Amino acid sequence: MSQAHERPTLEAVARLAGVSRATVSRVVNGSPKVAEPIRSAVRRAVEELGYIPNAAARSLVTQRTDSIALVLPESASRVFSDDPFFPSIIHGVSQELDAADKQLVLMMTNTVAGYERVERYTTARHVDGVLFASTHGVDPLPGQLSRLGVPVVVTGRPLGRSTVPYVDVDHVGGVRAAVRHLLETGHSRIATIAGPQDMVAGIDRLAGYRAELHGSDRRSIVAVGDFTRESGATAMRQLLEDDPLLDAVFVASDLMAHGAITTLRELGRRIPDDVAVVGFDDFDISRYTDPPLTTVRQPILELGRELARQLLRVIAGEDVDQAVVLPTELVVRASA
Amino acid sequence: MSQAHERPTLEAVARLAGVSRATVSRVVNGSPKVAEPIRSAVRRAVEELGYIPNAAARSLVTQRTDSIALVLPESASRVFSDDPFFPSIIHGVSQELDAADKQLVLMMTNTVAGYERVERYTTARHVDGVLFASTHGVDPLPGQLSRLGVPVVVTGRPLGRSTVPYVDVDHVGGVRAAVRHLLETGHSRIATIAGPQDMVAGIDRLAGYRAELHGSDRRSIVAVGDFTRESGATAMRQLLEDDPLLDAVFVASDLMAHGAITTLRELGRRIPDDVAVVGFDDFDISRYTDPPLTTVRQPILELGRELARQLLRVIAGEDVDQAVVLPTELVVRASA
DNA sequence: CCGGGCTGCGAGAGCGCTCTCAGAGCAGAG
DNA sequence: CTCTGCTCTGAGAGCGCTCTCGCAGCCCGG
């Protein structure tokens, strides 16, 4: 049954092929300086024994593990089942790492001990580098690891000063396009449901809204949510209390936009005739809402891929830009 | 900057504390047979040097890695961004592994080479065990690994004979409850949109539908989808062509049910008055469809957790049941 | 025919840890 | 006071691999 203990080692292959361990190692690792007859003899021995190198032994000497950690913050788990953001990031990262033949190790800091766990694990040289997705507030861990010599890349411009390389999307540009669209289509009372103000995504999107409104004679009407559907529904109700005559709302996430739409419909407002709605994300579901959601697309999959690519570059010792910002794009559908 | 090379070893700690490597190792691993004064001297040295054990060296001798692979099949990536199934599994697995202080290594077999990659990686003793989620058709890999001595647990009753332990949900029971509900509420022409017939979930849910209908004088009206929203929309159109008078439909996944609802609405059918709709999954979104979806809840998070728990038991050498089946439950909302 | 350079292979050290085994030290019994 | 038995610590082997280094064999030019 279990052949776990009898798994062949380099030594065994070497004996069978009648060569030294070093030569087998060369063949296995594709060194060019092995003569052809010997090479094929070794190949045959490897095949026959079903030899597979022991990863721990190898990385003990090479100091590499060929795996990469992706750290998702506490909040990730909370919204996990409803929010395709993290799955898409994971998917994108995984695509790039697959191509580079690296493994993805997922870590969630959803327990209190998680934070310390991540630190221990990554500094135990378990992984060659660490990716952080969507950190809240000012997270010291990325900088800390980076200072310890661990390659690190994060999503989202870090709050506070930090020299850790990051990948982000153009929140402000996307939001401005959205608000401009609302202005150009003749809306005069444009409100916003902002995201959490301890996250860059929340902060920047609100800033974009304010920036585009600034200079027009429109005043800003703001409510704040936490990117969940429920918070969007609540915030919409609040906005309508604040200004019953508002005729448009930019919502800082698609999920919150869905919540807002539910509220608007409950209160008998027609979309977009009474109130135009624009979201941010362009999740798949948003094509299927009623009406289909006008929203700002952010390339989440690509964000994940770029994140991984940057880290691989850092690991390879190449120079990388401290910031990579991916473009966003307004997708006009029926809701505005 | 980079302190990577100067990272302290056991040896260094031992020297500083004035003891042997063995004693430091004992303290680090919490062995009780170390006298208190020495123990605290070692602790101080560990603290002072910031010592963290090298994982590779440790697992080279212990033959354990304290990490677990979760393998998602090709199709996972395809539906990843729209289907909360895999995220929930990941989340559940991760909860249990966190508690056991194990790491989660994610692998997707979405490339052609992925299959072989998984095999190499897992047999390289990179992980202590392997979890498979939602395999399609008859996948030989789980059995193969299991025969090589690698602990394996899979989701979903395996097709074909297999002795690999699995965790699944009670598809048939849930579906029968759903169809019974439709019968009891006076529906006479009950159709179904089935899932892919190369997956247990697809097969069993169709079987449940047939089983409950059997004996009543109703005939079965079947279309097949692939669990995606689009396929649900298409299948619904097909069903209405086959039987324009049908008054209820059991749809084998929530996403397909959403598609079906879209189609029904486009064709002017009222839900549930003209056609009652029941789904399967109870995804979060299904509470927010219009009307809210009556559906069969399957405990996906719990499925992931149980999956991990079973594997941990196998790894610990305990006996486990070859099958664990979690209950499903009909959740009645407005669509039926 | 000899010496220098090159290529291909093997010997052996060592990566950082765990764990067995033996021995030192001490307490208590005889 | 000796002997037994126990507890605690250290020495050392070894996990499976990579990689440096040196040497053997060969080819070529002088």
XYZ file of C-alpha atoms (C1' of nucleotides) in Angstrom:
732
model
C 0.000 0.000 0.000
C 1.933 2.916 1.358
C 5.197 3.340 -0.425
C 5.913 6.507 1.448
C 8.987 5.178 3.193
C 10.438 3.394 0.220
C 10.396 6.453 -1.982
C 13.607 6.459 -4.020
C 16.323 9.012 -3.376
C 19.002 10.451 -5.594
C 21.349 7.857 -4.197
C 19.148 5.002 -5.385
C 18.902 6.427 -8.871
C 22.656 6.930 -8.977
C 23.292 3.336 -7.989
C 20.886 1.988 -10.560
C 22.354 4.130 -13.311
C 25.894 3.390 -12.210
C 26.832 7.043 -11.776
C 27.347 9.467 -8.923
C 24.679 11.494 -7.106
C 26.100 14.640 -8.599
C 25.504 13.424 -12.121
C 21.938 12.427 -11.411
C 21.377 15.835 -9.896
C 22.750 17.436 -13.038
C 20.441 15.469 -15.275
C 17.402 16.105 -13.108
C 18.108 19.815 -13.105
C 18.828 19.941 -16.800
C 22.485 20.862 -16.703
C 23.924 20.766 -20.245
C 27.273 19.292 -19.249
C 26.373 15.647 -19.154
C 27.250 13.354 -22.051
C 24.314 11.908 -23.924
C 24.663 8.174 -23.143
C 24.928 8.867 -19.436
C 22.085 11.323 -19.546
C 19.720 8.799 -21.017
C 20.860 6.089 -18.650
C 19.984 8.365 -15.763
C 16.665 9.249 -17.343
C 15.855 5.605 -17.586
C 16.726 4.992 -13.963
C 14.619 7.957 -12.867
C 11.723 6.623 -14.865
C 12.090 3.103 -13.587
C 12.165 4.075 -9.940
C 9.613 6.847 -10.279
C 12.034 9.213 -8.693
C 10.775 12.640 -7.610
C 13.152 15.037 -5.875
C 12.414 15.834 -2.253
C 11.406 19.468 -2.100
C 12.572 20.078 1.451
C 16.058 18.736 0.851
C 16.380 20.797 -2.265
C 15.222 24.040 -0.774
C 17.394 23.478 2.266
C 20.405 23.946 0.073
C 19.084 26.232 -2.657
C 17.370 28.585 -0.225
C 14.418 28.728 -2.587
C 11.019 27.131 -2.203
C 9.357 28.061 -5.462
C 6.246 29.070 -3.670
C 4.656 32.408 -2.996
C 2.267 33.452 -0.247
C -0.862 35.479 -0.939
C -2.154 37.123 2.212
C -5.800 38.097 2.400
C -6.837 40.308 5.282
C -9.460 39.531 7.867
C -12.195 41.256 5.959
C -11.608 39.052 2.948
C -13.164 36.088 4.624
C -16.157 38.110 5.672
C -17.102 39.105 2.169
C -15.656 36.046 0.556
C -18.832 34.329 -0.448
C -20.495 37.348 -1.952
C -17.718 39.390 -3.433
C -15.866 38.194 -6.491
C -12.961 40.539 -5.825
C -10.750 38.132 -3.934
C -11.520 35.132 -6.089
C -10.495 37.137 -9.132
C -7.275 38.259 -7.519
C -6.510 34.690 -6.562
C -7.284 33.554 -10.045
C -5.052 36.152 -11.659
C -2.175 35.510 -9.308
C -2.521 31.806 -9.809
C -2.388 32.158 -13.593
C 0.949 33.949 -13.480
C 2.453 31.695 -10.856
C 1.410 28.616 -12.773
C 3.200 29.948 -15.789
C 6.317 30.515 -13.707
C 5.990 27.078 -12.112
C 5.590 28.516 -8.642
C 3.091 27.432 -6.064
C 0.483 29.625 -4.440
C 0.131 29.473 -0.689
C -3.012 31.161 0.583
C -2.986 32.767 3.970
C -5.872 34.516 5.658
C -5.323 36.622 8.679
C -8.830 36.084 9.905
C -7.846 34.884 13.318
C -6.273 37.030 15.937
C -3.198 34.861 15.776
C -3.174 35.082 12.024
C -1.014 38.117 11.885
C 1.781 36.526 13.835
C 1.321 33.320 11.881
C 1.911 35.100 8.634
C 5.030 36.640 10.011
C 6.431 33.400 11.310
C 5.561 31.484 8.209
C 7.012 33.892 5.750
C 10.202 34.492 7.688
C 10.674 30.760 8.134
C 11.658 30.857 4.465
C 8.603 28.827 3.631
C 8.012 31.032 0.641
C 10.145 33.098 -1.695
C 7.939 36.155 -1.506
C 4.679 37.560 -0.197
C 1.707 39.217 -1.864
C -0.764 41.296 0.143
C -4.259 41.893 -1.160
C -6.335 44.845 -0.163
C -4.913 45.849 3.169
C -6.988 47.912 5.538
C -5.686 51.042 7.140
C -2.002 51.285 7.781
C -0.715 47.750 7.847
C 2.874 47.562 9.093
C 3.412 43.936 8.114
C 4.375 44.400 4.443
C 7.022 46.973 5.267
C 8.263 44.895 8.140
C 8.734 41.795 6.023
C 10.318 43.827 3.305
C 12.854 45.149 5.772
C 13.632 41.586 6.817
C 14.624 40.919 3.240
C 11.458 39.152 2.166
C 10.261 40.212 -1.309
C 6.844 41.847 -0.988
C 4.302 43.425 -3.334
C 0.890 44.762 -2.298
C -2.354 45.722 -4.009
C -3.499 49.263 -3.526
C -1.417 52.305 -2.837
C -0.360 51.904 0.804
C -1.619 54.472 3.267
C 1.151 56.148 5.164
C 4.624 56.268 3.725
C 5.968 53.005 2.496
C 8.478 51.974 -0.078
C 6.912 48.612 -0.777
C 6.048 48.265 -4.470
C 2.353 48.185 -5.204
C -0.129 47.625 -7.999
C -3.353 49.587 -8.079
C -6.056 50.715 -10.465
C -6.870 54.255 -11.454
C -9.716 54.856 -9.016
C -9.840 58.615 -9.461
C -9.811 58.503 -13.257
C -12.593 55.949 -13.347
C -14.773 57.769 -10.878
C -14.297 61.104 -12.639
C -15.409 59.531 -15.907
C -18.480 58.188 -14.130
C -19.425 61.491 -12.545
C -18.711 63.348 -15.774
C -21.103 60.994 -17.527
C -23.775 61.856 -14.979
C -23.119 65.565 -15.440
C -23.200 65.324 -19.208
C -26.477 63.438 -19.170
C -28.032 66.376 -17.382
C -28.076 65.356 -13.766
C -27.840 68.096 -11.226
C -28.077 66.504 -7.802
C -25.433 63.818 -7.816
C -24.874 61.955 -4.579
C -22.340 59.286 -3.728
C -22.160 56.214 -1.539
C -18.521 56.017 -0.561
C -16.545 52.999 0.572
C -14.822 52.568 3.927
C -12.473 55.434 4.609
C -9.724 53.273 6.007
C -9.096 51.698 2.621
C -7.429 53.348 -0.327
C -10.180 52.181 -2.635
C -12.720 53.927 -0.434
C -10.701 57.092 -0.042
C -9.662 57.497 -3.650
C -13.091 56.899 -5.086
C -14.569 59.550 -2.840
C -11.755 61.881 -3.817
C -12.517 61.283 -7.497
C -16.173 62.138 -6.953
C -15.286 65.359 -5.165
C -12.676 66.301 -7.734
C -15.052 65.982 -10.658
C -17.864 67.788 -8.898
C -15.552 70.555 -7.848
C -15.877 73.575 -10.145
C -19.379 72.692 -11.194
C -21.947 74.401 -9.012
C -23.170 71.056 -7.694
C -22.768 70.303 -4.062
C -21.611 66.896 -2.839
C -24.046 64.618 -1.051
C -22.227 61.814 0.710
C -23.058 58.641 2.598
C -20.553 55.975 3.571
C -20.845 52.198 3.341
C -18.476 49.269 3.726
C -18.697 47.816 0.197
C -21.390 45.304 1.130
C -24.826 45.127 -0.394
C -26.545 45.775 2.896
C -24.541 48.893 3.586
C -25.461 50.157 0.119
C -29.139 49.716 0.808
C -28.872 51.543 4.108
C -26.776 54.360 2.720
C -29.225 54.927 -0.130
C -32.037 55.350 2.333
C -29.933 57.862 4.200
C -29.168 59.812 1.040
C -32.804 60.063 0.086
C -33.573 61.438 3.512
C -30.804 63.973 3.143
C -31.914 65.043 -0.301
C -35.212 63.631 -1.563
C -34.699 65.371 -4.870
C -31.376 63.793 -5.827
C -31.417 62.518 -9.380
C -28.219 60.480 -9.574
C -25.863 58.522 -7.362
C -22.375 57.255 -7.877
C -21.851 54.165 -5.736
C -18.295 53.139 -4.925
C -18.871 49.415 -5.428
C -21.181 47.229 -7.483
C -22.401 45.322 -4.487
C -23.392 48.536 -2.731
C -24.996 49.656 -5.987
C -27.151 46.554 -5.951
C -28.215 47.402 -2.440
C -28.958 50.949 -3.483
C -31.064 49.761 -6.407
C -33.082 47.547 -4.094
C -33.807 50.510 -1.853
C -34.670 52.807 -4.748
C -37.087 50.261 -6.120
C -38.684 49.730 -2.734
C -39.248 53.452 -2.484
C -40.794 53.563 -5.933
C -38.010 55.406 -7.711
C -37.509 54.464 -11.349
C -33.970 53.783 -12.569
C -32.581 55.648 -14.414
C -35.535 58.009 -14.994
C -35.889 59.227 -11.413
C -32.441 58.340 -10.156
C -29.476 57.302 -12.282
C -27.087 54.814 -10.683
C -23.439 54.165 -11.488
C -21.388 51.524 -9.716
C -17.728 50.632 -9.506
C -16.169 47.189 -10.192
C -18.054 45.718 -13.123
C -18.705 42.399 -11.481
C -20.308 39.785 -13.696
C -23.583 39.998 -11.817
C -23.934 43.642 -12.729
C -24.839 42.744 -16.272
C -27.821 40.892 -14.927
C -29.320 43.385 -12.546
C -32.526 45.123 -13.493
C -31.666 47.451 -15.104
C -28.153 46.353 -16.084
C -25.692 48.465 -14.154
C -23.642 51.282 -15.610
C -20.358 50.959 -13.800
C -16.632 51.591 -13.777
C -14.728 48.514 -14.804
C -11.562 47.725 -12.939
C -9.402 44.911 -14.299
C -9.236 42.733 -11.208
C -7.919 39.634 -12.883
C -5.202 41.698 -14.503
C -4.491 43.292 -11.136
C -3.780 39.858 -9.726
C -1.614 38.926 -12.653
C 0.400 42.118 -12.510
C 0.797 41.661 -8.789
C 2.355 38.250 -9.301
C 4.515 39.438 -12.175
C 5.930 42.260 -10.084
C 6.783 39.932 -7.252
C 8.496 37.495 -9.575
C 10.599 40.366 -10.821
C 11.544 41.419 -7.319
C 12.500 37.845 -6.505
C 14.592 37.639 -9.648
C 16.433 40.689 -8.388
C 15.210 42.947 -11.171
C 14.335 46.566 -10.589
C 10.636 47.257 -10.436
C 8.594 50.434 -10.468
C 7.338 51.288 -7.044
C 3.886 51.824 -8.468
C 1.960 50.222 -11.285
C -1.452 51.727 -11.961
C -3.880 49.923 -14.249
C -6.517 51.829 -16.205
C -10.221 51.802 -15.387
C -13.035 52.315 -17.843
C -16.636 53.470 -17.716
C -19.063 50.842 -18.972
C -22.380 52.412 -19.873
C -25.426 50.185 -19.541
C -29.016 51.020 -18.694
C -28.887 52.315 -15.123
C -27.392 55.699 -16.045
C 18.791 46.078 4.526
C 18.493 42.451 3.604
C 19.283 40.263 6.573
C 18.419 37.156 4.615
C 21.909 35.660 4.825
C 22.526 36.505 8.430
C 19.419 34.807 9.686
C 20.294 32.998 12.919
C 20.373 29.218 13.103
C 19.860 26.827 15.960
C 23.622 26.741 16.345
C 23.786 30.481 16.938
C 21.064 30.365 19.563
C 22.796 27.452 21.262
C 26.082 29.328 21.417
C 24.468 32.434 22.816
C 22.580 30.499 25.445
C 25.568 28.355 26.261
C 23.793 25.068 25.594
C 23.703 22.444 22.867
C 21.648 22.500 19.678
C 19.599 19.621 20.988
C 18.487 21.598 24.004
C 17.488 24.599 21.953
C 15.526 22.300 19.692
C 13.763 20.891 22.734
C 12.779 24.300 23.985
C 11.632 25.503 20.591
C 9.481 22.420 20.163
C 8.081 22.607 23.663
C 9.545 19.453 25.090
C 8.757 19.280 28.831
C 12.092 17.783 29.855
C 14.162 20.913 30.053
C 14.935 22.491 33.411
C 13.439 25.902 33.975
C 16.574 28.068 34.206
C 17.946 26.650 30.966
C 14.598 26.934 29.266
C 14.331 30.610 29.969
C 17.945 31.234 29.001
C 17.192 29.655 25.631
C 13.988 31.645 25.306
C 15.942 34.820 25.861
C 18.521 33.888 23.254
C 15.784 33.040 20.748
C 14.148 36.360 21.415
C 17.367 38.305 21.186
C 18.414 36.847 17.867
C 14.919 36.759 16.428
C 15.370 33.106 15.693
C 12.813 31.373 13.496
C 13.304 27.710 12.588
C 14.008 26.931 8.976
C 11.017 25.053 7.645
C 12.878 23.116 4.987
C 15.471 21.773 7.368
C 12.822 20.761 9.804
C 10.636 18.978 7.322
C 13.636 17.244 5.804
C 13.981 15.293 9.003
C 10.422 15.165 10.284
C 8.948 14.221 6.909
C 6.124 16.630 7.594
C 5.500 20.012 6.010
C 2.415 21.154 7.892
C 0.789 22.226 4.695
C -2.078 20.827 2.720
C -2.880 21.166 -0.961
C -6.355 22.014 -2.214
C -6.759 21.105 -5.857
C -9.416 22.867 -7.893
C -10.185 21.441 -11.305
C -9.966 23.251 -14.593
C -13.581 24.279 -14.552
C -13.100 26.062 -11.244
C -11.208 28.876 -12.838
C -13.806 29.248 -15.529
C -16.628 29.932 -13.152
C -14.467 31.421 -10.473
C -15.557 34.997 -10.731
C -19.256 34.293 -10.808
C -19.738 31.264 -8.641
C -19.274 31.461 -4.884
C -18.919 27.699 -4.604
C -15.146 27.505 -4.713
C -14.539 30.567 -2.612
C -16.718 29.085 0.088
C -14.911 25.773 -0.053
C -11.599 27.570 0.199
C -12.882 29.589 3.079
C -14.125 26.576 4.993
C -10.972 24.592 4.412
C -8.883 27.527 5.428
C -10.777 27.962 8.682
C -10.063 24.404 9.762
C -6.459 24.429 8.649
C -5.831 27.681 10.437
C -7.116 26.149 13.602
C -4.765 23.202 13.127
C -1.899 25.510 12.279
C -1.495 24.068 8.812
C -0.977 26.012 5.636
C -3.216 25.912 2.607
C -1.566 25.504 -0.772
C -3.923 26.212 -3.648
C -3.457 24.381 -6.906
C -5.525 24.778 -10.032
C -5.258 22.300 -12.802
C -6.311 24.829 -15.373
C -3.372 24.305 -17.636
C -2.758 21.182 -19.622
C 0.414 20.638 -17.644
C -1.431 21.232 -14.408
C -2.360 17.666 -13.901
C 1.204 16.472 -13.998
C 2.233 19.448 -11.871
C -0.142 18.450 -9.139
C 1.202 14.951 -9.208
C 4.820 16.017 -9.033
C 4.205 18.595 -6.369
C 2.244 16.402 -4.060
C 4.512 13.411 -4.375
C 7.545 15.615 -3.812
C 6.373 15.641 -0.205
C 5.663 19.291 -0.471
C 2.422 18.769 1.395
C 1.149 16.338 3.984
C -2.097 15.655 2.195
C -4.297 16.627 -0.708
C -7.884 17.823 -0.975
C -9.780 17.634 -4.246
C -12.769 19.861 -4.883
C -15.496 19.011 -7.290
C -13.848 16.645 -9.693
C -15.337 16.122 -13.105
C -16.019 12.699 -14.510
C -13.773 9.912 -13.400
C -10.607 11.510 -12.171
C -7.876 8.946 -11.561
C -5.550 11.332 -9.738
C -7.008 11.092 -6.227
C -6.871 7.304 -6.241
C -3.426 7.340 -7.714
C -2.020 9.631 -5.056
C -3.771 7.672 -2.381
C -2.082 4.517 -3.615
C 1.267 6.282 -3.446
C 0.647 6.798 0.244
C -0.460 10.410 0.064
C -3.461 11.178 2.302
C -6.365 12.289 0.120
C -9.963 13.395 0.665
C -12.319 14.564 -2.072
C -15.609 16.452 -2.286
C -18.431 14.652 -3.926
C -19.010 10.948 -4.166
C -16.471 9.763 -6.750
C -17.791 8.319 -9.960
C -16.486 4.865 -10.659
C -15.251 2.702 -7.840
C -12.847 4.339 -5.509
C -11.899 3.870 -1.913
C -10.836 7.460 -1.374
C -12.774 9.035 1.496
C -15.170 11.762 0.440
C -17.474 14.417 1.805
C -20.668 15.246 -0.009
C -24.072 16.765 0.577
C -27.414 15.027 0.349
C -28.309 16.042 -3.180
C -31.127 13.581 -3.607
C -32.803 14.435 -0.310
C -32.700 18.141 -1.006
C -34.019 17.833 -4.518
C -36.824 15.508 -3.428
C -37.897 18.041 -0.825
C -37.920 20.721 -3.495
C -39.961 18.712 -5.964
C -42.313 17.570 -3.213
C -42.878 21.211 -2.342
C -43.809 21.909 -5.947
C -46.174 18.940 -5.984
C -47.788 19.926 -2.713
C -48.347 23.474 -3.889
C -50.407 22.105 -6.731
C -48.085 22.127 -9.685
C -48.639 19.518 -12.299
C -46.115 20.107 -15.038
C -42.794 20.197 -13.277
C -39.710 20.468 -15.457
C -36.051 20.458 -14.488
C -32.872 22.059 -15.681
C -30.209 19.524 -14.812
C -26.501 20.059 -14.274
C -23.688 18.509 -16.289
C -24.002 14.762 -16.356
C -20.321 14.129 -15.857
C -20.456 15.493 -12.329
C -21.981 13.784 -9.337
C -23.815 16.953 -8.396
C -25.430 17.001 -11.817
C -26.247 13.325 -11.847
C -27.602 13.077 -8.314
C -29.816 16.118 -8.547
C -31.422 14.809 -11.706
C -31.851 11.436 -10.006
C -33.581 13.135 -7.067
C -35.978 14.902 -9.393
C -36.827 11.662 -11.186
C -37.182 9.746 -7.943
C -39.690 12.177 -6.459
C -41.687 12.475 -9.646
C -41.774 8.716 -10.028
C -45.048 7.313 -8.804
C -46.939 10.506 -9.342
C -48.550 10.625 -12.765
C -46.357 13.563 -13.793
C -43.950 13.064 -16.588
C -40.420 14.415 -16.441
C -39.423 17.316 -18.643
C -35.674 17.701 -18.762
C -33.121 20.107 -20.159
C -29.419 20.089 -19.313
C -27.136 22.989 -18.493
C -23.612 23.362 -17.156
C -24.362 25.246 -13.918
C -23.759 28.674 -15.479
C -26.309 31.443 -15.712
C -26.212 31.482 -19.497
C -26.875 27.779 -19.769
C -29.845 28.223 -17.448
C -31.328 30.896 -19.673
C -30.899 28.756 -22.765
C -32.257 25.629 -21.128
C -35.346 27.487 -19.917
C -36.084 28.582 -23.448
C -35.754 24.996 -24.579
C -38.102 23.752 -21.866
C -40.791 26.251 -22.800
C -40.581 25.099 -26.372
C -40.899 21.490 -25.280
C -43.839 22.212 -23.018
C -45.354 25.700 -23.194
C -47.758 24.786 -20.414
C -45.247 23.842 -17.742
C -46.017 25.509 -14.438
C -42.897 24.798 -12.394
C -39.226 24.138 -12.817
C -36.609 22.751 -10.503
C -33.221 24.151 -11.507
C -30.129 22.284 -10.369
C -28.149 25.406 -9.452
C -28.926 28.929 -8.317
C -26.919 30.497 -11.104
C -28.886 28.538 -13.708
C -32.053 29.500 -11.864
C -31.162 33.156 -12.284
C -30.718 32.557 -15.978
C -34.024 30.779 -16.126
C -35.758 33.646 -14.334
C -34.348 36.110 -16.835
C -35.734 34.031 -19.688
C -39.133 33.613 -18.040
C -39.393 37.323 -17.487
C -38.393 38.091 -21.059
C -41.119 35.805 -22.256
C -43.666 37.475 -20.003
C -44.171 34.656 -17.538
C -44.903 35.724 -13.966
C -43.000 34.062 -11.151
C -44.316 32.164 -9.267
C -47.885 32.620 -10.604
C -47.270 31.289 -14.095
C -44.124 29.315 -13.412
C -42.706 28.460 -10.003
C -38.928 28.257 -9.786
C -36.765 26.383 -7.270
C -33.008 26.478 -7.338
C -30.203 24.593 -5.629
C -27.294 26.087 -3.654
C -28.701 28.999 -1.695
C -26.063 31.448 -2.758
C -26.204 34.835 -1.083
C -27.343 36.515 -4.270
C -30.442 34.388 -4.375
C -31.962 36.374 -1.556
C -31.801 39.426 -3.752
C -33.255 38.175 -6.991
C -36.686 39.338 -7.984
C -38.529 37.456 -6.643
C -36.240 36.034 -3.956
C -35.392 32.481 -4.897
C -36.806 29.407 -3.229
C -33.895 27.012 -3.215
C -32.204 24.029 -1.631
C -29.488 25.114 0.726
C -26.289 23.133 0.750
C -23.785 23.909 3.497
C -20.780 24.708 1.322
C -18.688 26.329 4.008
C -19.311 23.362 6.254
C -18.446 21.060 3.368
C -15.040 22.717 3.152
C -14.531 22.492 6.878
C -15.511 18.845 7.057
C -13.244 18.131 4.110
C -10.277 19.576 5.942
C -11.182 17.850 9.186
C -11.348 14.485 7.490
C -7.959 14.959 5.893
C -6.403 15.981 9.174
C -7.762 12.775 10.651
C -6.322 10.682 7.854
C -2.958 12.370 8.302
C -3.083 11.728 12.016
C -3.537 8.065 11.192
C -7.050 7.882 12.572
C -9.748 5.817 10.951
C -12.250 7.832 8.974
C -15.576 6.997 7.417
C -15.279 6.540 3.713
C -18.278 8.820 3.241
C -19.580 11.832 5.102
C -22.848 13.226 3.810
C -24.046 16.609 5.012
C -27.742 17.464 5.089
C -29.447 19.842 2.681
C -32.516 21.899 3.396
C -35.300 23.520 1.390
C -35.464 27.275 1.869
C -38.835 28.608 0.797
C -38.909 32.191 -0.449
C -41.108 33.868 -3.014
C -40.276 32.140 -6.295
C -42.140 28.934 -5.466
C 56.101 13.403 -28.032
C 54.905 16.548 -24.532
C 52.341 20.234 -22.243
C 48.312 23.068 -21.801
C 43.484 23.600 -22.016
C 39.014 21.812 -21.996
C 35.197 18.721 -20.934
C 32.749 15.422 -18.054
C 32.374 13.118 -13.943
C 32.879 11.889 -8.815
C 34.127 12.864 -3.978
C 32.731 15.209 -0.250
C 31.218 18.989 2.371
C 27.445 21.107 4.147
C 22.456 23.279 4.161
C 19.691 23.511 9.436
C 17.329 20.729 11.802
C 15.639 16.398 14.857
C 16.326 12.475 17.532
C 18.653 8.590 19.469
C 21.775 7.282 22.660
C 24.842 7.566 26.228
C 26.530 9.669 30.107
C 26.597 13.109 33.912
C 24.563 14.385 37.993
C 21.675 13.712 41.792
C 18.319 11.660 45.068
C 16.851 8.042 47.716
C 17.106 3.264 49.295
C 19.635 -0.313 51.412
C 28.808 4.825 51.742
C 27.462 2.405 47.626
C 24.178 1.219 44.324
C 20.067 1.807 41.675
C 17.199 4.574 39.094
C 15.837 8.735 37.492
C 16.181 13.329 35.071
C 18.391 16.324 32.157
C 21.834 17.533 28.707
C 25.245 16.952 24.856
C 27.473 14.472 21.070
C 26.774 12.993 16.719
C 24.533 10.867 12.996
C 21.750 11.638 9.299
C 17.480 13.545 6.534
C 18.183 14.201 0.641
C 19.855 17.302 -1.898
C 23.282 20.863 -4.466
C 27.567 22.576 -5.686
C 32.449 23.358 -5.453
C 36.500 21.468 -6.469
C 39.761 18.433 -8.310
C 41.051 14.946 -11.306
C 40.897 11.919 -15.289
C 40.758 11.698 -20.009
C 40.899 13.775 -24.401
C 42.197 17.004 -28.202
C 45.112 20.144 -30.100
C 49.316 22.890 -31.127
C 54.118 23.267 -31.011
